[in-house]
Amino acid sequence: MKSIFINEFMNYNINTQEQDTEHTMPNILVVEDDKAICESIAFALENESFEAQCFEMGLDALDYLNNNDVDLVVLDIGLPDISGFDLLRKIRKNSDIPVIILTARDDDADIVLGLEGLGADDYVTKPFSVRVLISRIRAQLRHTNKQASPVVDSTTGSDQPQVFKINKDLNQILLHDQAIDLTKAECKILLHLVENPNRIHSKEHLLNVMHDRPTGSSDSTIVTHIRHIRVALNKIDSDNEYIKNHRGLGYSLVI
């Protein structure tokens, strides 16, 4: 399947700190028929201190919307059970909640219909940047004075023991104090992931991290390196899967 995301470095910190009990995180309803895409958008939103609900079917999403507090809807136009435009019509009968339409269509008539004819507040066409999508979500929520709390960097000020340690003099990365057997390129990639944990990194960005990458390198190069890194990590710690694949987005190191 062709990726619908623009390849870029997407910088999301997982907020592992307890949320302020007096602050309610904005609840975002994501309606997208591709489960993997929906979950990847939700992952990015949750890492930016939003709540996110994923629905693949439009009518299920409408039922949730009618019975729960939702602050904004991200609505894909191509749904299996009902047109996204028809779903937007139903939403607008009872609610003025902000709606951002997400569509592969770039026809002006469809965009005008969504924005002017049906009352969508914004639109994003595929392929799209998740970072831009979240920026547009924030912009809409500013109008309603409903914003996410700042993200806390969980990699600083922690009393937890370090899972990974870095010895730059020896060009070594250690897992549980054991040296990980990696090539030079793999070491660069893992070093970048370790120094920027709990964030999504696109394949293109990881290619750039390699600096002296071979001529003709492509996404498949990163896939191969990541596979080798996973094998090396598994030899030391087979109980944990440290590298997570986010389809269409890239990879993150989860600590």
Coordinates of C-alpha atoms in Angstrom, one line a residue:
M1 CA 0.0 0.0 0.0
K2 CA 1.3 3.4 -0.9
S3 CA 2.1 5.6 2.2
I4 CA -0.3 8.5 2.7
F5 CA 2.2 10.3 4.9
I6 CA 4.8 12.7 3.8
N7 CA 8.2 11.4 4.8
E8 CA 9.6 13.6 7.5
F9 CA 11.0 13.7 11.0
M10 CA 8.0 13.7 13.3
N11 CA 9.0 14.7 16.8
Y12 CA 6.6 13.3 19.4
N13 CA 7.5 12.7 23.1
I14 CA 5.5 10.2 25.0
N15 CA 4.2 11.9 28.1
T16 CA 4.7 9.3 30.8
Q17 CA 4.0 11.8 33.6
E18 CA 0.7 11.7 35.5
Q19 CA -1.7 14.3 34.0
D20 CA -2.9 17.2 36.1
T21 CA -6.2 16.0 37.5
E22 CA -7.7 19.4 37.0
H23 CA -6.9 19.4 33.3
T24 CA -9.0 17.4 30.9
M25 CA -7.2 16.4 27.7
P26 CA -8.9 17.3 24.5
N27 CA -10.7 14.3 23.1
I28 CA -10.1 13.8 19.3
L29 CA -12.3 11.5 17.2
V30 CA -10.4 10.0 14.3
V31 CA -12.6 8.4 11.6
E32 CA -10.4 6.6 9.1
D33 CA -11.2 3.2 7.5
D34 CA -7.5 2.1 7.5
K35 CA -6.9 0.7 11.0
A36 CA -3.2 1.1 10.8
I37 CA -3.4 4.7 9.7
C38 CA -6.0 5.5 12.3
E39 CA -3.9 4.0 15.1
S40 CA -0.8 5.9 13.9
I41 CA -2.6 9.2 14.0
A42 CA -3.9 8.3 17.5
F43 CA -0.4 7.4 18.6
A44 CA 0.9 10.8 17.5
L45 CA -2.1 12.6 19.2
E46 CA -1.7 10.7 22.5
N47 CA 2.0 11.6 22.5
E48 CA 1.0 15.2 22.3
S49 CA -1.3 15.0 25.3
F50 CA -4.6 14.5 23.5
E51 CA -7.0 11.7 23.9
A52 CA -7.8 9.9 20.7
Q53 CA -10.6 7.6 19.7
C54 CA -10.3 5.5 16.5
F55 CA -13.3 4.4 14.3
E56 CA -13.2 2.7 11.0
M57 CA -16.9 2.9 10.4
G58 CA -18.6 6.2 10.1
L59 CA -21.9 5.3 11.8
D60 CA -20.1 3.8 14.8
A61 CA -18.2 7.1 15.1
L62 CA -21.4 9.1 14.9
D63 CA -22.9 6.9 17.7
Y64 CA -19.8 7.6 19.9
L65 CA -20.0 11.4 19.1
N66 CA -23.7 11.5 20.1
N67 CA -23.0 9.9 23.5
N68 CA -19.6 11.3 24.5
D69 CA -17.8 14.6 24.9
V70 CA -15.6 15.1 21.8
D71 CA -13.6 18.3 21.1
L72 CA -12.7 17.8 17.4
V73 CA -13.3 15.3 14.6
V74 CA -10.7 14.2 12.0
L75 CA -12.9 12.8 9.2
D76 CA -11.8 10.7 6.2
I77 CA -14.1 11.1 3.3
G78 CA -13.7 7.6 1.9
L79 CA -15.5 5.4 4.5
P80 CA -16.9 1.9 3.8
D81 CA -20.4 2.3 5.3
I82 CA -21.2 6.0 4.6
S83 CA -19.7 8.8 2.7
G84 CA -17.6 11.2 4.8
F85 CA -19.6 14.0 3.3
D86 CA -22.9 12.4 4.4
L87 CA -21.5 11.8 7.8
L88 CA -20.5 15.5 8.0
R89 CA -24.1 16.4 7.1
K90 CA -25.3 14.3 10.0
I91 CA -22.8 15.8 12.4
R92 CA -23.8 19.4 11.4
K93 CA -27.5 18.7 12.1
N94 CA -26.7 18.6 15.8
S95 CA -23.3 20.0 16.4
D96 CA -20.9 22.8 15.5
I97 CA -17.8 20.8 16.7
P98 CA -14.7 21.5 14.7
V99 CA -14.2 19.0 11.8
I100 CA -11.1 18.5 9.8
I101 CA -11.7 16.5 6.6
L102 CA -9.0 14.1 5.6
T103 CA -9.1 13.0 2.0
A104 CA -7.1 11.7 -1.0
R105 CA -9.2 14.0 -3.2
D106 CA -7.6 17.2 -4.3
D107 CA -10.4 18.4 -6.5
D108 CA -11.4 22.0 -5.8
A109 CA -15.1 21.1 -6.0
D110 CA -14.8 18.5 -3.2
I111 CA -12.8 20.9 -1.0
V112 CA -15.3 23.7 -1.5
L113 CA -18.2 21.3 -0.8
G114 CA -16.6 20.2 2.4
L115 CA -15.7 23.7 3.7
E116 CA -18.5 25.9 2.4
G117 CA -21.3 23.5 1.5
L118 CA -21.1 21.2 4.6
G119 CA -19.3 23.3 7.2
A120 CA -16.0 21.6 7.6
D121 CA -13.5 23.8 9.4
D122 CA -10.4 22.7 7.6
Y123 CA -9.1 20.0 5.3
V124 CA -5.9 18.0 4.8
T125 CA -5.2 16.1 1.5
K126 CA -3.2 12.9 1.3
P127 CA -0.3 12.4 1.3
F128 CA -0.1 14.5 4.4
S129 CA 2.2 15.4 7.3
V130 CA 1.0 14.3 10.7
R131 CA 2.9 17.2 12.2
V132 CA 0.9 19.6 10.1
L133 CA -2.4 17.8 10.9
I134 CA -1.7 18.2 14.6
S135 CA -0.8 21.8 14.1
R136 CA -4.2 22.4 12.4
I137 CA -5.9 20.5 15.2
R138 CA -4.3 22.8 17.7
A139 CA -5.3 25.9 15.6
Q140 CA -8.9 24.8 15.6
L141 CA -8.9 24.1 19.4
R142 CA -7.5 27.5 20.1
H143 CA -10.7 28.9 18.7
T144 CA -12.6 26.9 21.3
N145 CA -10.1 27.5 24.1
K146 CA -9.5 23.7 24.4
Q147 CA -5.8 22.9 24.1
A148 CA -3.6 20.0 25.1
S149 CA -1.3 20.4 28.1
P150 CA 2.4 20.8 27.3
V151 CA 4.3 17.6 26.7
V152 CA 6.8 16.6 29.4
D153 CA 10.1 15.1 28.3
S154 CA 10.2 11.7 30.0
T155 CA 13.9 11.2 29.2
T156 CA 15.1 13.8 31.7
G157 CA 14.9 13.9 35.5
S158 CA 14.1 10.3 35.8
D159 CA 15.2 8.1 38.7
Q160 CA 14.7 4.9 36.6
P161 CA 17.9 2.9 35.7
Q162 CA 19.1 3.4 32.2
V163 CA 18.2 0.6 29.8
F164 CA 20.6 1.9 27.1
K165 CA 24.0 3.3 27.7
I166 CA 26.2 5.1 25.2
N167 CA 30.0 5.0 24.9
K168 CA 30.9 7.4 22.2
D169 CA 34.6 6.9 22.6
L170 CA 34.3 3.3 21.7
N171 CA 31.4 3.9 19.3
Q172 CA 29.4 1.5 21.4
I173 CA 25.8 1.2 22.6
L174 CA 25.0 -1.0 25.6
L175 CA 21.8 -2.7 26.5
H176 CA 21.6 -3.8 30.1
D177 CA 25.4 -3.1 30.3
Q178 CA 26.0 -5.5 27.4
A179 CA 27.6 -4.2 24.2
I180 CA 25.2 -4.5 21.2
D181 CA 26.8 -6.0 18.1
L182 CA 26.1 -3.5 15.3
T183 CA 27.6 -2.3 12.0
K184 CA 28.7 1.4 11.8
A185 CA 25.5 2.4 10.0
E186 CA 23.3 0.4 12.5
C187 CA 25.1 2.0 15.4
K188 CA 24.3 5.5 14.0
I189 CA 20.7 4.7 13.6
L190 CA 20.3 3.1 17.0
L191 CA 22.3 6.0 18.6
H192 CA 19.8 8.5 17.2
L193 CA 16.8 6.4 18.4
V194 CA 18.3 6.1 21.9
E195 CA 19.0 9.8 22.1
N196 CA 15.5 10.6 20.9
P197 CA 13.3 7.8 22.5
N198 CA 9.5 7.6 22.3
R199 CA 9.4 9.7 19.1
I200 CA 8.5 8.7 15.6
H201 CA 11.4 8.9 13.0
S202 CA 10.6 8.6 9.3
K203 CA 12.7 6.3 7.2
E204 CA 13.9 9.3 5.2
H205 CA 15.1 11.0 8.3
L206 CA 17.0 7.8 9.5
L207 CA 18.6 7.7 6.1
N208 CA 19.9 11.2 6.6
V209 CA 21.1 10.2 10.1
M210 CA 23.5 7.8 8.4
H211 CA 25.3 10.8 6.7
D212 CA 27.6 8.7 4.5
R213 CA 24.8 6.5 3.3
P214 CA 25.6 4.4 0.2
T215 CA 24.6 5.7 -3.2
G216 CA 21.2 4.2 -4.1
S217 CA 20.0 3.9 -0.5
S218 CA 16.3 3.7 -0.1
D219 CA 13.6 3.0 2.4
S220 CA 14.4 -0.7 2.1
T221 CA 17.9 0.1 3.4
I222 CA 16.4 1.3 6.7
V223 CA 14.1 -1.6 6.9
T224 CA 17.1 -4.0 6.6
H225 CA 19.1 -2.1 9.2
I226 CA 16.2 -2.0 11.6
R227 CA 15.7 -5.7 11.2
H228 CA 19.3 -6.3 12.1
I229 CA 19.1 -4.0 15.1
R230 CA 16.1 -5.8 16.4
V231 CA 17.9 -9.2 16.1
A232 CA 20.9 -7.7 18.0
L233 CA 18.7 -6.3 20.7
N234 CA 16.8 -9.6 21.0
K235 CA 20.0 -11.5 21.6
I236 CA 20.4 -9.5 24.8
D237 CA 16.8 -9.0 25.8
S238 CA 14.2 -11.2 24.2
D239 CA 11.5 -10.2 26.6
N240 CA 11.0 -6.6 25.2
E241 CA 10.4 -5.3 21.7
Y242 CA 12.1 -1.9 21.9
I243 CA 11.7 -0.7 18.3
K244 CA 8.1 -0.1 17.2
N245 CA 7.0 0.2 13.6
H246 CA 4.4 2.8 12.8
R247 CA 3.1 2.0 9.3
G248 CA 3.5 4.9 7.0
L249 CA 5.2 7.0 9.6
G250 CA 8.5 5.3 10.6
Y251 CA 10.0 3.8 13.7
S252 CA 10.3 4.7 17.4
L253 CA 12.4 3.4 20.3
V254 CA 10.0 2.7 23.2
I255 CA 11.6 2.8 26.6

